[in-house]
Short mmCIF file of C-alpha atoms in Angstrom, two decimals:
data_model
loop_
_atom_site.label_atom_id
_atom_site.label_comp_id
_atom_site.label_asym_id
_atom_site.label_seq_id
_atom_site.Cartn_x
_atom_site.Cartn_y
_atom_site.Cartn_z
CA UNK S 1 -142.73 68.01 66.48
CA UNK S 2 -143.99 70.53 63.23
CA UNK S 3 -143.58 74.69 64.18
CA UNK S 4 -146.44 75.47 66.03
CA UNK S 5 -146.88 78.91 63.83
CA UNK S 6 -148.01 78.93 60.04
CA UNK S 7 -145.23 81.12 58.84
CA UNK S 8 -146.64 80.76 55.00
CA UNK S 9 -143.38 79.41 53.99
CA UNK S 10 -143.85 78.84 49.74
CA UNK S 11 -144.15 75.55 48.59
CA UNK S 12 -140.08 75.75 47.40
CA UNK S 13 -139.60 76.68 50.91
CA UNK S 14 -141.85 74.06 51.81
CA UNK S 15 -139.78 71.56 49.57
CA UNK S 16 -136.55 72.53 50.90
CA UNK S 17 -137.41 71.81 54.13
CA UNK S 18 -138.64 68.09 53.70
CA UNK S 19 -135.74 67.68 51.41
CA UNK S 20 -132.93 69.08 54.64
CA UNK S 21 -135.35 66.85 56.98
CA UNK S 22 -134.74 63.77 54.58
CA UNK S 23 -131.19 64.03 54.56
CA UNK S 24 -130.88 64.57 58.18
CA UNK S 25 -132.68 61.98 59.79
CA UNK S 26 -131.36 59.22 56.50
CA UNK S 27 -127.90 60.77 56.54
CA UNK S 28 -126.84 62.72 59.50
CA UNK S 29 -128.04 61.66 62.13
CA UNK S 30 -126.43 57.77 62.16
CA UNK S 31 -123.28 59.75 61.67
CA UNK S 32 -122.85 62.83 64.04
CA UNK S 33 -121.54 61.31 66.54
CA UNK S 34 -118.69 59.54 64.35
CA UNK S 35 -118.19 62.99 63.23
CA UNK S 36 -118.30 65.00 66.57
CA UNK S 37 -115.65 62.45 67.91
CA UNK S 38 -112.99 62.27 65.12
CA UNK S 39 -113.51 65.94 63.82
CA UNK S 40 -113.45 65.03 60.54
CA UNK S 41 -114.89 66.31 57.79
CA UNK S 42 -118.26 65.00 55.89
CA UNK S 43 -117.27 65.28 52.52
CA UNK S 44 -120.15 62.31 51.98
CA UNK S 45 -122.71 64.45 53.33
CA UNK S 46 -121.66 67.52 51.67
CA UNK S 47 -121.54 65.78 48.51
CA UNK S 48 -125.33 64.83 49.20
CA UNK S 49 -125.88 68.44 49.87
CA UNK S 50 -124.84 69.08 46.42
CA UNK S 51 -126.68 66.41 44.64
CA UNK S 52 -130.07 67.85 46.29
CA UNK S 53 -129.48 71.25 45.20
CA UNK S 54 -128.80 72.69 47.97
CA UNK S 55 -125.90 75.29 47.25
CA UNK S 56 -128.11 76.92 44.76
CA UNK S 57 -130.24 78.38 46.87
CA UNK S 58 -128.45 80.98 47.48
CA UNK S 59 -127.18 81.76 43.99
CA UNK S 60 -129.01 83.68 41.71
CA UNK S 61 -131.14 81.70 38.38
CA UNK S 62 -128.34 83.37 35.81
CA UNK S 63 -125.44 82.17 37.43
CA UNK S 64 -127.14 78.32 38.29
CA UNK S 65 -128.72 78.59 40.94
CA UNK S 66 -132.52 78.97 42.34
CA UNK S 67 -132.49 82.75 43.27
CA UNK S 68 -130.40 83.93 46.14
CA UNK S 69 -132.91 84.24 48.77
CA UNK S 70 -131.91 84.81 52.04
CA UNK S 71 -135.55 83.30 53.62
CA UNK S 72 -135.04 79.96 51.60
CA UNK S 73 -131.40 79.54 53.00
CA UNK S 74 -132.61 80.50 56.40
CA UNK S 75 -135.24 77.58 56.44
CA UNK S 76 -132.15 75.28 55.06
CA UNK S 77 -130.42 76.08 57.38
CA UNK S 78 -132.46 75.93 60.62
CA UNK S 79 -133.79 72.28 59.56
CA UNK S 80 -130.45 70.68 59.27
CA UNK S 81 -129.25 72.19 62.27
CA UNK S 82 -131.71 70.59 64.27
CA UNK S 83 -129.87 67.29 63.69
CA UNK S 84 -125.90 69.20 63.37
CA UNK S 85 -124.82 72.57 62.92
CA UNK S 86 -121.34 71.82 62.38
CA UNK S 87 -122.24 69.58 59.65
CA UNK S 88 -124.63 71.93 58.00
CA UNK S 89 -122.15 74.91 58.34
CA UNK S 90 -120.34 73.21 54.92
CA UNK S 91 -123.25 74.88 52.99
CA UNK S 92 -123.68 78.11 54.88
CA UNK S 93 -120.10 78.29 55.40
CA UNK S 94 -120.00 78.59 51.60
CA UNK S 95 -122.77 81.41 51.41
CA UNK S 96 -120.57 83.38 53.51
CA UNK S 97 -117.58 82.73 51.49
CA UNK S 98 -120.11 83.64 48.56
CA UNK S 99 -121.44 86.33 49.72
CA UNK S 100 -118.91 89.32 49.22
CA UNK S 101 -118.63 87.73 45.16
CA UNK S 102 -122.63 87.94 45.49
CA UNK S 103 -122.83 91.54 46.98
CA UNK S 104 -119.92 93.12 45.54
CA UNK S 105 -118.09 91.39 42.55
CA UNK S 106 -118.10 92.50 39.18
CA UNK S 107 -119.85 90.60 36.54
CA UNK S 108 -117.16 88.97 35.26
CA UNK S 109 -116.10 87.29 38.70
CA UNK S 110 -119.84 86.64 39.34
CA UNK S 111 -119.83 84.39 35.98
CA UNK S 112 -116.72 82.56 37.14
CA UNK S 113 -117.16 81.43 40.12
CA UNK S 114 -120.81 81.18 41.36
CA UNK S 115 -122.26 78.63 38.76
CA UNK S 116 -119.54 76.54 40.12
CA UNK S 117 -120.33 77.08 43.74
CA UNK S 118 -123.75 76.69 42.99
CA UNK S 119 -122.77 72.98 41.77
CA UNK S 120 -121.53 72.68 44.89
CA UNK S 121 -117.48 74.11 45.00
CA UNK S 122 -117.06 74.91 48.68
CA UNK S 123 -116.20 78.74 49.67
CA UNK S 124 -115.20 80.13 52.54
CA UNK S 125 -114.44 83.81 53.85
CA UNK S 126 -111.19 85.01 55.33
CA UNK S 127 -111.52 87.92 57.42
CA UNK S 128 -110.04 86.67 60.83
CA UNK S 129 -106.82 86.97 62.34
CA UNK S 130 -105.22 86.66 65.58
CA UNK S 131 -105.89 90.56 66.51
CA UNK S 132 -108.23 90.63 64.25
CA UNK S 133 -111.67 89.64 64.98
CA UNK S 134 -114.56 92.25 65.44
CA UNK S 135 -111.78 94.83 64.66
CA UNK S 136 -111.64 94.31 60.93
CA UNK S 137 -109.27 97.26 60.79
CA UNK S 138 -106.93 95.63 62.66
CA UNK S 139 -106.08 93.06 59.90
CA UNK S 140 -101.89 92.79 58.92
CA UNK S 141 -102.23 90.47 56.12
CA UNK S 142 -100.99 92.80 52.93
CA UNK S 143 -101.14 92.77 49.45
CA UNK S 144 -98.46 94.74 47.53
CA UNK S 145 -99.44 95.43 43.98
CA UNK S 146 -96.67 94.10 41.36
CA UNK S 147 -97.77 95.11 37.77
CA UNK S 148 -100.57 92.46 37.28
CA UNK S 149 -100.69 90.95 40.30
CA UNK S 150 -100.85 91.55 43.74
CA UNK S 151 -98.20 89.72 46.56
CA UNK S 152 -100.04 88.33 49.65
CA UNK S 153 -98.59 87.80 52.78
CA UNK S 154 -100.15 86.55 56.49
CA UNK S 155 -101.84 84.22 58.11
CA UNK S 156 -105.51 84.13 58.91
CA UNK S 157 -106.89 82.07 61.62
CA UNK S 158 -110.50 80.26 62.56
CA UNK S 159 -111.49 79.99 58.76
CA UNK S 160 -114.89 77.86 58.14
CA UNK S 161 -114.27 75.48 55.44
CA UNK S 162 -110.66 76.19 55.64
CA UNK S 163 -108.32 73.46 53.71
CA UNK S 164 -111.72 71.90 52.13
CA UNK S 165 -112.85 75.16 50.28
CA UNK S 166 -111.84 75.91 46.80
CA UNK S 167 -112.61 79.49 46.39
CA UNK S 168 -111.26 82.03 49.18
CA UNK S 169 -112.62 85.46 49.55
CA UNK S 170 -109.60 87.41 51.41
CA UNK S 171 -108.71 90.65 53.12
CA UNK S 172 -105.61 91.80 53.14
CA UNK S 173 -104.37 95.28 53.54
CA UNK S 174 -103.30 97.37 50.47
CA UNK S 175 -102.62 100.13 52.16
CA UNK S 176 -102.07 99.72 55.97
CA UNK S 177 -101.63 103.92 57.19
CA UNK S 178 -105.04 103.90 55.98
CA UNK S 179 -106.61 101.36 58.26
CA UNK S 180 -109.52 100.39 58.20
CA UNK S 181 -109.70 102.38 54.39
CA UNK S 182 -106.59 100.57 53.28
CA UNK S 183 -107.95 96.70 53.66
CA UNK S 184 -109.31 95.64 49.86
CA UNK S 185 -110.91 91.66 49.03
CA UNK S 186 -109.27 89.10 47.20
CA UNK S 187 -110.66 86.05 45.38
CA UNK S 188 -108.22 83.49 45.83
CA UNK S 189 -108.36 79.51 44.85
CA UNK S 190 -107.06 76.53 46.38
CA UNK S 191 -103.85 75.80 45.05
CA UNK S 192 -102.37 78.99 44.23
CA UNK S 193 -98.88 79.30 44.62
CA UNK S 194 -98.00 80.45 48.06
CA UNK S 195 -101.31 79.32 49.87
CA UNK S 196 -101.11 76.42 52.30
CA UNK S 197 -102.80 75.48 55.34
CA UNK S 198 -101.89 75.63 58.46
CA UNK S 199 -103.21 74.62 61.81
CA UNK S 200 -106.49 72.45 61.93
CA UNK S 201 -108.63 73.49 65.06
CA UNK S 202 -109.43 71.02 67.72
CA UNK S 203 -112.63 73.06 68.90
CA UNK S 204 -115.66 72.57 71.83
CA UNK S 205 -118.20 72.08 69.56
CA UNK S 206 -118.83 72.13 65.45
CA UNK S 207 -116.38 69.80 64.96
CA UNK S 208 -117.42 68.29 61.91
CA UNK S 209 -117.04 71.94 60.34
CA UNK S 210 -113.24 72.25 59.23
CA UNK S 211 -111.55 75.29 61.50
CA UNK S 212 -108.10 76.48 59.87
CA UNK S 213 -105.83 78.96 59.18
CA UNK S 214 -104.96 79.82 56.02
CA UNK S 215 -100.68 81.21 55.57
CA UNK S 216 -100.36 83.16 52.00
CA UNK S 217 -96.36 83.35 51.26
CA UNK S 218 -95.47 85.77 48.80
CA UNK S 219 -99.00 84.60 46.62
CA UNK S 220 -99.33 86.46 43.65
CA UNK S 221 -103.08 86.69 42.92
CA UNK S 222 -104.16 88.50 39.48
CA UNK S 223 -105.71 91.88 39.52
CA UNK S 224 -108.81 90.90 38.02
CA UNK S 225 -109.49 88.98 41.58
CA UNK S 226 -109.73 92.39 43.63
CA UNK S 227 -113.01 92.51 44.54
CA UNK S 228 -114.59 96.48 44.43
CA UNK S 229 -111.14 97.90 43.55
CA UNK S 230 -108.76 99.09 46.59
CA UNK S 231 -109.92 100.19 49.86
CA UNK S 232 -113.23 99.13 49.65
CA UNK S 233 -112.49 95.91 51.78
CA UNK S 234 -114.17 97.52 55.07
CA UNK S 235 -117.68 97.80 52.90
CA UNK S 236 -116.96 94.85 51.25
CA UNK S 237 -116.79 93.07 55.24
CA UNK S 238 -119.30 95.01 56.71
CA UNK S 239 -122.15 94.09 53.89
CA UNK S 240 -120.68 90.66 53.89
CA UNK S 241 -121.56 90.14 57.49
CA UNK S 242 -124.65 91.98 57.61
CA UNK S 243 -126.00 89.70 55.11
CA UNK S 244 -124.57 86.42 56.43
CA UNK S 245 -126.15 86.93 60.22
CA UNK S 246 -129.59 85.57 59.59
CA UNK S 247 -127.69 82.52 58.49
CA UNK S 248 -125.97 82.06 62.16
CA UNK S 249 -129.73 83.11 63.97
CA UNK S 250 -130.95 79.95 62.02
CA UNK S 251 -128.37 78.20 63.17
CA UNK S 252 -128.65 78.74 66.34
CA UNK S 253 -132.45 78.78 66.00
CA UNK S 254 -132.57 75.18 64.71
CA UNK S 255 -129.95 74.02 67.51
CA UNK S 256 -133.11 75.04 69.80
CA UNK S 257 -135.36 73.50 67.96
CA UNK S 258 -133.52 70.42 67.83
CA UNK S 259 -132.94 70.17 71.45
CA UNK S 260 -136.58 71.23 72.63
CA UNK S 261 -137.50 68.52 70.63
CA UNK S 262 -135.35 65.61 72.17
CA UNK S 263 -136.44 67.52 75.32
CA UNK S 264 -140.19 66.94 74.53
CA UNK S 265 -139.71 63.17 73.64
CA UNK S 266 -137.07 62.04 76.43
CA UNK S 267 -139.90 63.78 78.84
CA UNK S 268 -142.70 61.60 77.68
CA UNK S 269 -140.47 58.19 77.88
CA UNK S 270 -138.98 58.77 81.11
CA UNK S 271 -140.57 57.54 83.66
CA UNK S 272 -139.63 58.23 87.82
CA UNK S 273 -141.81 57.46 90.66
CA UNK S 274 -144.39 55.58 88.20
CA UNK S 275 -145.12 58.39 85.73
CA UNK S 276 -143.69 60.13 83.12
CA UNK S 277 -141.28 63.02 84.51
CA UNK S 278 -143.84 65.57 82.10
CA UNK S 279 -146.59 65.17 85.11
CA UNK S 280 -144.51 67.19 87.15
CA UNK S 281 -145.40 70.72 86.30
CA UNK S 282 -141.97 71.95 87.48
CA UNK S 283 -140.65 69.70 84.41
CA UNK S 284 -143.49 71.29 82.36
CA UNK S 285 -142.92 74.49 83.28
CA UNK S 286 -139.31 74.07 82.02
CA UNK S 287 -140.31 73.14 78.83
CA UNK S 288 -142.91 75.99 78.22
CA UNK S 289 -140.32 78.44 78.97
CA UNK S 290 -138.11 76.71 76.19
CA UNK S 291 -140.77 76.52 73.84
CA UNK S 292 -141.56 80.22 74.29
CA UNK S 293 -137.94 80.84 73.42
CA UNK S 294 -137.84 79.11 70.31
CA UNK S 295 -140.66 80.44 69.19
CA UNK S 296 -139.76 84.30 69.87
CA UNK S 297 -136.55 83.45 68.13
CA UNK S 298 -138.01 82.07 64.83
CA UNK S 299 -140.47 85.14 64.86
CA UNK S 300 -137.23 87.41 64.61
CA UNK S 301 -135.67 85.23 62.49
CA UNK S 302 -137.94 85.13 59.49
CA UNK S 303 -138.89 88.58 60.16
CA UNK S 304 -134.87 89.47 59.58
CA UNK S 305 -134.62 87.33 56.36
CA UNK S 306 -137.65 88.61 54.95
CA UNK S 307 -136.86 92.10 55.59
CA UNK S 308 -133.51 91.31 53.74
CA UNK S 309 -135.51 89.86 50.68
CA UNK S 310 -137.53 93.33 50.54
CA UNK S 311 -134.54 94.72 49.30
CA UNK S 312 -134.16 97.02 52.57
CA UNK S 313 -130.22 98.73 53.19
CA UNK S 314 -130.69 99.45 56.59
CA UNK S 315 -130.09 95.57 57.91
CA UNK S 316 -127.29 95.93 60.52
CA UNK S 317 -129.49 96.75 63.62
CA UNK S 318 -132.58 94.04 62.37
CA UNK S 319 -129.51 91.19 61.73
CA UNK S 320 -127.85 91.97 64.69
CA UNK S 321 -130.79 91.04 66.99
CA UNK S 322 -131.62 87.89 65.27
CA UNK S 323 -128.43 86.48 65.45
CA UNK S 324 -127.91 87.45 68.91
CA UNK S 325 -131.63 86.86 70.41
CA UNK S 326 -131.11 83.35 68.60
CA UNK S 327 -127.93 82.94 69.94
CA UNK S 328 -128.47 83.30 73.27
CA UNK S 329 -131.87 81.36 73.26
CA UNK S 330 -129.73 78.72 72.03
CA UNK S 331 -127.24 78.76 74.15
CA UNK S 332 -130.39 78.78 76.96
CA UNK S 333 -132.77 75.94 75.50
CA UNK S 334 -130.02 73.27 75.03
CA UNK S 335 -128.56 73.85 78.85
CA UNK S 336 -132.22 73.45 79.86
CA UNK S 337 -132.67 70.07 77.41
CA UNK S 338 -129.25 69.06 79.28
CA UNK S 339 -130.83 69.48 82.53
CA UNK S 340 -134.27 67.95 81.13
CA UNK S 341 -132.47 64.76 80.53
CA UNK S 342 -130.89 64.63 83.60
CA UNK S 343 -127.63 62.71 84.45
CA UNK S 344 -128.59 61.32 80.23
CA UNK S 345 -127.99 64.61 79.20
CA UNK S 346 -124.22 64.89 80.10
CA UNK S 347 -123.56 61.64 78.28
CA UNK S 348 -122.49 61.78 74.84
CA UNK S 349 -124.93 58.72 74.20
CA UNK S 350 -127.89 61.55 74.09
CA UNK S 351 -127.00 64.44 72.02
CA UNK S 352 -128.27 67.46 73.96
CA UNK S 353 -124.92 67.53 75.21
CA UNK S 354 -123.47 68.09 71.89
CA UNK S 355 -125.82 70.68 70.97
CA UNK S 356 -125.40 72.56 73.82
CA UNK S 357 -121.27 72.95 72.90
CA UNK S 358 -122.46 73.33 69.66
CA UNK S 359 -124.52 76.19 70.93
CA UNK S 360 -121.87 78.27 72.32
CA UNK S 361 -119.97 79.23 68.85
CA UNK S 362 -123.50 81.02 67.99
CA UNK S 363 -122.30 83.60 70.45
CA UNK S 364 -119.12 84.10 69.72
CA UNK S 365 -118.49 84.28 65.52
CA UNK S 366 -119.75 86.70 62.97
CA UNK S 367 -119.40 89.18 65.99
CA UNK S 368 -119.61 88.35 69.21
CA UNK S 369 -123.35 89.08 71.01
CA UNK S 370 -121.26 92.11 72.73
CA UNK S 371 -120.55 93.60 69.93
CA UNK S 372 -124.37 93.20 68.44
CA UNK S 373 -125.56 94.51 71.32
CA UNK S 374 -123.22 97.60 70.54
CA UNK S 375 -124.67 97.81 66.81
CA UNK S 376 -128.27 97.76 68.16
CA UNK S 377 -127.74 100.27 70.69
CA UNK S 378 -125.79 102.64 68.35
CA UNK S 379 -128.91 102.08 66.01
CA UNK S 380 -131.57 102.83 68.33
CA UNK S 381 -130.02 106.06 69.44
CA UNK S 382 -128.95 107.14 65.47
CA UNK S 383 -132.54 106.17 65.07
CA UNK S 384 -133.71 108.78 68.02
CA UNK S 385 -131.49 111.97 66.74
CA UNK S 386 -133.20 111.22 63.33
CA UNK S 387 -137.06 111.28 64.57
CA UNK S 388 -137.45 107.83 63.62
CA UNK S 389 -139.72 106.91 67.11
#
């Protein structure tokens, strides 16, 4: 089932697309459900990720990669989240680890470590804690300068990629009675001394993404890793997760997609009372409402990345409502596919089921919809005192 919109995608666009849709239907989808039931992680798949190019499209040309648009990962995204989105959250898991080097790094870190990502090192981002979530300034993992280095010490918990990355982008507090103004950004690597890992999630749904906490004890990371210089670790989050949102809305927009469409096709095969359960308009009516959804969704989506690609700063308010307008359509279409399919759709054998856990996440991580909702609302009424509308 092809969009029903022309949104002039360019022909890379065009190309990445057929080259996600390739590897889903060849390589993920005989898999998913080996990988939904063990956990593990698809380091075969993510190895095919990087042999189609597909961590450079977020990187920029001079550092190896096909230039950092947010509209071309968006489009990656959404197509190979139609067959998983815990799978596909290995590459986009990455770009979020990437993103603060991307946004805020000197030049010098820039040339270190993004022509490797963009060959296809895994990243991940390590803001979360156990009291700290949405409340960045609530983080207690510290780093204590000690003449070239800095000391780190806590534990971070829920970390994408976590155990599989390679590069780690970090906050940790340098100066704690300044909250939220004390936390500063890290880049730190697999194997340093004093980094382990500690507990591996057993989540709901995603479970092919790796989900695990991070404990730094007593790791000295060199100076020329702080990302912005001290303090600026609150910016450095914020723009981080501004940026990264569009990346959860597609996501959670091709999680839709991908269950409207088994929707669609299980509707057309199964048959009750000697037609197919699509000539009863309740059925139909079901579907159109889905449909509707998805569409709306990818409208706001695109829209969002393509404002980002204009170059605009004010993106908090327009990334907020993506992600959380394409969250909770997700969360709403793959219920409905569930109750499309019937008694089917609760059975692992049909994977509506899987999508609809997988779903959930979408509403929860990168801030939850609450707190979008809060950032929209906050907008629109800075927006008002300022004569915007």
């Amino acid at each position: 089932m092809e969009n029903t919109l022309n949104f002039e995608l360019t022909d890379l666009q065009l190309e990445i697309k057929e080259i996600c849709r390739t590897i889903g239907e060849e390589k993920i989808v005989p898999v998913r459900g080996h990988y939904d039931e063990t956990g593990e992680f698809p380091h075969e798949i993510v190895k095919a990720f990087a042999e189609a190019d597909l961590f450079r499209i977020f990187i920029p040309e001079e550092y190896g990669g096909m230039g950092g648009c947010t509209m071309d990962l968006v489009v990656a995204v959404e197509e190979l989240c139609k067959y998983d989105a815990g799978i596909a959250l290995s590459l986009f898991g990455t770009g979020l680890g990437t993103l603060p080097i991307l946004l805020c790094a000197n030049e010098e870190q820039k040339k270190r470590y993004l022509p490797r990502i963009a060959d296809g090192t895994l990243a991940a981002f390590a803001l979360t804690e156990a009291n700290a979530g949405s409340d960045a300034a609530g983080v207690r993992t510290t780093a204590v300068k000690d003449g070239e280095s800095y000391v780190l010490n806590g534990t971070k918990q829920w970390i994408t990629n976590g155990g599989e990355a390679e590069i780690y982008t970090v906050c940790a507090m340098t100066d704690r009675a300044k909250g939220a103004r004390g936390a500063s950004f890290f880049i730190v690597e697999k194997g340093a001394p004093g980094f382990t890992f500690g507990k591996k999630e057993n989540k709901m749904g995603i479970r092919a993404s790796a989900t695990r906490e991070l404990v730094f004890q007593d790791c000295r990371v060199g100076k020329e890793n702080l990302i912005m210089g001290e303090g600026r670790g609150f910016i450095v989050a914020m723009k981080t997760l501004d940026a990264s949102r569009p990346s959860v809305a597609a996501q959670a927009l091709g999680i839709a997609q991908g269950a409207l469409e088994v929707a669609v096709k299980y509707s057309r095969e199964r048959r009750q009372f000697g037609q197919p359960i699509c000539a009863n308009q309740g059925l139909l009516f079901l579907l159109s409402d889905m449909a509707m959804k998805v569409e709306a969704a990818r409208a706001l989506v695109y829209r969002c990345a393509r404002y980002m690609d204009s170059g605009a700063k004010d993106v908090s308010k327009m990334s907020a409502m993506a992600k959380c307008f394409a969250s909770d359509t997700a969360m709403s279409v793959t219920t409905d596919a569930v109750q499309v399919l019937g008694g089917y759709g609760y059975m692992k054998e049909y994977p509506v089921e899987k999508m609809m856990r997988d779903a959930k996440i979408t509403q929860i991580y990168e801030g939850t919809n609450q707190i979008q909702r809060d950032v929209i609302g906050k907008a629109l009424i800075r927006e008002a005192s300022q004569g915007v509308f």
